[in-house]
Amino acid sequence: MLFRSHDIRDPNDPQLDELAARYGLHPLHIEDCRHGGQNAKVEEQPGYLFVVLKPVMIGADGQLEFSDLDLFLGPDFLITVQESECQPVRALLDQLQAAPSTLPTRADQLFYRIADGVVDAYLPALDYFDELSDSLDEEVLQNPSPGSLDRIFSAKRSLIVLRRILANTRDVTLHLQRTETTLIGRDLWPFLRDIFDHVARNLDTVEVQRDLLSGAMEIYLSADRKSTRLNSSH
């Protein structure tokens, strides 16, 4: 079945209202697109699936940056709505659109490729926190300072948010595996399980990173208590 792919770069674009009228999209889902800040989720409606994914990237200042990518998957259409600029997702969508000859022939296949690309885009953030955890561990052993503790707390806060996003994304991929909708072909089920496995591994990685940061914090606090006792004894 031939399908139409619609790439909306601004949720306030009137084209989104035109597509909503054409495909019978629920007004609350359009409202979700325009208000942002949604959790990753999947909702089933007669005639389509509404899915919110949460792309993540590391900013120039080392802080996590989040955005919303909304997808409407129907039997013969796929609509993507990027609520804010996220370079990895923009590059993914542009790459898919730039090579129409290699585009999937079904809407659900394109949906899978986008979802898989969003999950793959988590890896740079995980690699960043791997390196940060290692460097902070070495720092508190060799040259601890109050700044070390601040960086540990900041990283732990970021990982808490990242863990919540990954947990919600895992729930989305689990739901997509188990749904009985005819909008996703059975041939894609193994690929959806693969996405689920990737997200689950990412969650395990975040837990290890949090443990490493907790260990670094304990080392710092232990050294600080020891220094305080030595100073008070003089």
Short mmCIF file of N, CA and C in Angstrom, two decimals, residues 100-186:
data_model
loop_
_atom_site.label_atom_id
_atom_site.label_comp_id
_atom_site.label_asym_id
_atom_site.label_seq_id
_atom_site.Cartn_x
_atom_site.Cartn_y
_atom_site.Cartn_z
N PRO A 100 14.37 9.10 -1.34
CA PRO A 100 13.05 8.48 -1.50
C PRO A 100 13.11 7.09 -2.10
N SER A 101 14.15 6.80 -2.88
CA SER A 101 14.24 5.48 -3.51
C SER A 101 14.48 4.37 -2.48
N THR A 102 15.04 4.76 -1.32
CA THR A 102 15.30 3.76 -0.28
C THR A 102 14.28 3.82 0.85
N LEU A 103 13.29 4.69 0.71
CA LEU A 103 12.26 4.77 1.74
C LEU A 103 11.47 3.47 1.80
N PRO A 104 11.03 3.09 3.01
CA PRO A 104 10.16 1.91 3.11
C PRO A 104 8.89 2.11 2.30
N THR A 105 8.28 1.00 1.98
CA THR A 105 7.05 1.07 1.18
C THR A 105 5.80 1.09 2.06
N ARG A 106 6.01 0.97 3.38
CA ARG A 106 4.87 0.98 4.31
C ARG A 106 5.11 2.01 5.40
N ALA A 107 4.02 2.58 5.90
CA ALA A 107 4.12 3.60 6.95
C ALA A 107 4.72 3.02 8.23
N ASP A 108 4.35 1.76 8.58
CA ASP A 108 4.87 1.19 9.81
C ASP A 108 6.36 0.93 9.73
N GLN A 109 6.87 0.64 8.53
CA GLN A 109 8.31 0.42 8.38
C GLN A 109 9.08 1.72 8.59
N LEU A 110 8.54 2.82 8.07
CA LEU A 110 9.19 4.11 8.29
C LEU A 110 9.11 4.50 9.76
N PHE A 111 7.97 4.23 10.38
CA PHE A 111 7.81 4.49 11.81
C PHE A 111 8.89 3.76 12.61
N TYR A 112 9.11 2.49 12.28
CA TYR A 112 10.14 1.71 12.98
C TYR A 112 11.52 2.34 12.80
N ARG A 113 11.85 2.74 11.58
CA ARG A 113 13.18 3.29 11.34
C ARG A 113 13.40 4.57 12.12
N ILE A 114 12.37 5.39 12.25
CA ILE A 114 12.49 6.63 13.03
C ILE A 114 12.65 6.31 14.51
N ALA A 115 11.82 5.40 15.02
CA ALA A 115 11.91 5.03 16.44
C ALA A 115 13.28 4.43 16.76
N ASP A 116 13.77 3.59 15.87
CA ASP A 116 15.09 2.99 16.07
C ASP A 116 16.18 4.06 16.06
N GLY A 117 16.05 5.05 15.18
CA GLY A 117 17.03 6.13 15.12
C GLY A 117 17.02 6.98 16.37
N VAL A 118 15.84 7.24 16.93
CA VAL A 118 15.75 8.02 18.17
C VAL A 118 16.44 7.29 19.31
N VAL A 119 16.23 5.98 19.40
CA VAL A 119 16.87 5.20 20.47
C VAL A 119 18.38 5.15 20.27
N ASP A 120 18.83 5.01 19.02
CA ASP A 120 20.27 5.02 18.75
C ASP A 120 20.90 6.35 19.16
N ALA A 121 20.12 7.43 19.06
CA ALA A 121 20.65 8.76 19.38
C ALA A 121 20.88 8.95 20.88
N TYR A 122 20.41 8.00 21.71
CA TYR A 122 20.72 8.08 23.16
C TYR A 122 22.18 7.72 23.44
N LEU A 123 22.82 7.00 22.54
CA LEU A 123 24.16 6.47 22.82
C LEU A 123 25.19 7.56 23.10
N PRO A 124 25.25 8.67 22.36
CA PRO A 124 26.23 9.71 22.70
C PRO A 124 26.07 10.24 24.12
N ALA A 125 24.82 10.37 24.59
CA ALA A 125 24.60 10.84 25.96
C ALA A 125 25.13 9.81 26.96
N LEU A 126 24.88 8.54 26.70
CA LEU A 126 25.37 7.49 27.59
C LEU A 126 26.90 7.44 27.59
N ASP A 127 27.50 7.60 26.41
CA ASP A 127 28.96 7.63 26.33
C ASP A 127 29.52 8.82 27.11
N TYR A 128 28.84 9.96 27.02
CA TYR A 128 29.28 11.15 27.75
C TYR A 128 29.31 10.89 29.26
N PHE A 129 28.24 10.26 29.78
CA PHE A 129 28.19 10.02 31.22
C PHE A 129 29.14 8.90 31.64
N ASP A 130 29.45 7.98 30.73
CA ASP A 130 30.50 6.99 31.02
C ASP A 130 31.82 7.70 31.27
N GLU A 131 32.19 8.59 30.36
CA GLU A 131 33.46 9.31 30.49
C GLU A 131 33.45 10.23 31.71
N LEU A 132 32.31 10.89 31.95
CA LEU A 132 32.21 11.80 33.08
C LEU A 132 32.34 11.04 34.40
N SER A 133 31.68 9.88 34.50
CA SER A 133 31.76 9.08 35.72
C SER A 133 33.20 8.65 36.00
N ASP A 134 33.89 8.23 34.95
CA ASP A 134 35.29 7.81 35.12
C ASP A 134 36.17 8.97 35.55
N SER A 135 35.97 10.13 34.91
CA SER A 135 36.83 11.28 35.24
C SER A 135 36.56 11.80 36.65
N LEU A 136 35.28 11.78 37.08
CA LEU A 136 34.96 12.23 38.44
C LEU A 136 35.50 11.25 39.48
N ASP A 137 35.46 9.97 39.16
CA ASP A 137 36.01 8.97 40.08
C ASP A 137 37.51 9.20 40.27
N GLU A 138 38.20 9.47 39.18
CA GLU A 138 39.65 9.74 39.26
C GLU A 138 39.92 11.06 39.98
N GLU A 139 39.05 12.04 39.74
CA GLU A 139 39.23 13.37 40.34
C GLU A 139 39.12 13.33 41.86
N VAL A 140 38.11 12.61 42.37
CA VAL A 140 37.93 12.59 43.82
C VAL A 140 39.02 11.77 44.52
N LEU A 141 39.66 10.87 43.77
CA LEU A 141 40.77 10.11 44.33
C LEU A 141 42.06 10.92 44.37
N GLN A 142 42.28 11.75 43.35
CA GLN A 142 43.55 12.44 43.21
C GLN A 142 43.51 13.90 43.64
N ASN A 143 42.44 14.59 43.33
CA ASN A 143 42.40 16.02 43.61
C ASN A 143 40.97 16.47 43.90
N PRO A 144 40.38 16.01 45.01
CA PRO A 144 38.99 16.35 45.31
C PRO A 144 38.84 17.83 45.67
N SER A 145 37.70 18.39 45.30
CA SER A 145 37.40 19.77 45.62
C SER A 145 35.88 19.92 45.71
N PRO A 146 35.40 21.01 46.31
CA PRO A 146 33.94 21.22 46.35
C PRO A 146 33.33 21.20 44.95
N GLY A 147 34.09 21.64 43.95
CA GLY A 147 33.58 21.60 42.58
C GLY A 147 33.32 20.18 42.11
N SER A 148 34.13 19.23 42.61
CA SER A 148 33.92 17.82 42.25
C SER A 148 32.54 17.37 42.72
N LEU A 149 32.20 17.75 43.96
CA LEU A 149 30.90 17.34 44.51
C LEU A 149 29.77 17.98 43.73
N ASP A 150 29.93 19.24 43.33
CA ASP A 150 28.89 19.90 42.53
C ASP A 150 28.67 19.17 41.21
N ARG A 151 29.78 18.76 40.56
CA ARG A 151 29.66 18.07 39.28
C ARG A 151 29.03 16.69 39.47
N ILE A 152 29.32 16.03 40.58
CA ILE A 152 28.69 14.73 40.86
C ILE A 152 27.18 14.90 41.02
N PHE A 153 26.76 15.89 41.82
CA PHE A 153 25.33 16.13 42.04
C PHE A 153 24.63 16.47 40.72
N SER A 154 25.27 17.31 39.90
CA SER A 154 24.68 17.71 38.62
C SER A 154 24.50 16.49 37.71
N ALA A 155 25.53 15.64 37.65
CA ALA A 155 25.44 14.45 36.81
C ALA A 155 24.36 13.50 37.31
N LYS A 156 24.26 13.35 38.63
CA LYS A 156 23.24 12.44 39.18
C LYS A 156 21.84 12.96 38.87
N ARG A 157 21.65 14.28 38.94
CA ARG A 157 20.33 14.84 38.59
C ARG A 157 19.99 14.57 37.13
N SER A 158 20.98 14.75 36.25
CA SER A 158 20.74 14.50 34.83
C SER A 158 20.39 13.03 34.59
N LEU A 159 21.08 12.14 35.29
CA LEU A 159 20.82 10.72 35.09
C LEU A 159 19.44 10.31 35.61
N ILE A 160 18.96 10.99 36.64
CA ILE A 160 17.61 10.71 37.14
C ILE A 160 16.58 11.03 36.05
N VAL A 161 16.77 12.19 35.39
CA VAL A 161 15.85 12.58 34.31
C VAL A 161 15.99 11.61 33.13
N LEU A 162 17.23 11.28 32.77
CA LEU A 162 17.44 10.36 31.65
C LEU A 162 16.83 9.00 31.94
N ARG A 163 16.96 8.55 33.19
CA ARG A 163 16.38 7.25 33.55
C ARG A 163 14.85 7.27 33.38
N ARG A 164 14.21 8.38 33.78
CA ARG A 164 12.76 8.46 33.64
C ARG A 164 12.35 8.41 32.17
N ILE A 165 13.09 9.13 31.33
CA ILE A 165 12.78 9.13 29.90
C ILE A 165 12.96 7.73 29.31
N LEU A 166 14.05 7.07 29.69
CA LEU A 166 14.29 5.72 29.16
C LEU A 166 13.23 4.74 29.66
N ALA A 167 12.82 4.88 30.92
CA ALA A 167 11.79 3.98 31.46
C ALA A 167 10.47 4.16 30.70
N ASN A 168 10.11 5.42 30.43
CA ASN A 168 8.88 5.67 29.67
C ASN A 168 9.00 5.15 28.24
N THR A 169 10.19 5.32 27.65
CA THR A 169 10.41 4.82 26.29
C THR A 169 10.34 3.30 26.25
N ARG A 170 10.88 2.67 27.28
CA ARG A 170 10.77 1.20 27.37
C ARG A 170 9.30 0.78 27.41
N ASP A 171 8.49 1.50 28.17
CA ASP A 171 7.07 1.17 28.25
C ASP A 171 6.39 1.33 26.89
N VAL A 172 6.79 2.37 26.15
CA VAL A 172 6.23 2.57 24.81
C VAL A 172 6.58 1.39 23.90
N THR A 173 7.85 1.00 23.90
CA THR A 173 8.25 -0.10 23.02
C THR A 173 7.61 -1.42 23.44
N LEU A 174 7.40 -1.59 24.74
CA LEU A 174 6.71 -2.80 25.21
C LEU A 174 5.26 -2.81 24.74
N HIS A 175 4.61 -1.66 24.84
CA HIS A 175 3.22 -1.54 24.38
C HIS A 175 3.13 -1.84 22.89
N LEU A 176 4.07 -1.31 22.11
CA LEU A 176 4.04 -1.52 20.66
C LEU A 176 4.24 -2.99 20.31
N GLN A 177 5.02 -3.70 21.14
CA GLN A 177 5.20 -5.14 20.91
C GLN A 177 3.91 -5.90 21.14
N ARG A 178 3.15 -5.47 22.14
CA ARG A 178 2.01 -6.26 22.60
C ARG A 178 0.67 -5.83 22.00
N THR A 179 0.67 -4.67 21.33
CA THR A 179 -0.60 -4.19 20.80
C THR A 179 -1.09 -5.12 19.69
N GLU A 180 -2.39 -5.24 19.58
CA GLU A 180 -2.99 -6.08 18.55
C GLU A 180 -3.38 -5.26 17.32
N THR A 181 -2.88 -4.01 17.25
CA THR A 181 -3.27 -3.15 16.14
C THR A 181 -2.82 -3.72 14.80
N THR A 182 -3.64 -3.49 13.79
CA THR A 182 -3.28 -3.91 12.44
C THR A 182 -2.37 -2.88 11.76
N LEU A 183 -2.09 -1.78 12.45
CA LEU A 183 -1.27 -0.71 11.87
C LEU A 183 0.21 -1.07 11.85
N ILE A 184 0.60 -2.09 12.62
CA ILE A 184 2.00 -2.53 12.64
C ILE A 184 2.03 -3.99 12.21
N GLY A 185 2.73 -4.27 11.13
CA GLY A 185 2.78 -5.63 10.60
C GLY A 185 3.51 -6.58 11.52
N ARG A 186 3.11 -7.82 11.52
CA ARG A 186 3.74 -8.84 12.37
C ARG A 186 5.22 -9.02 12.04
#
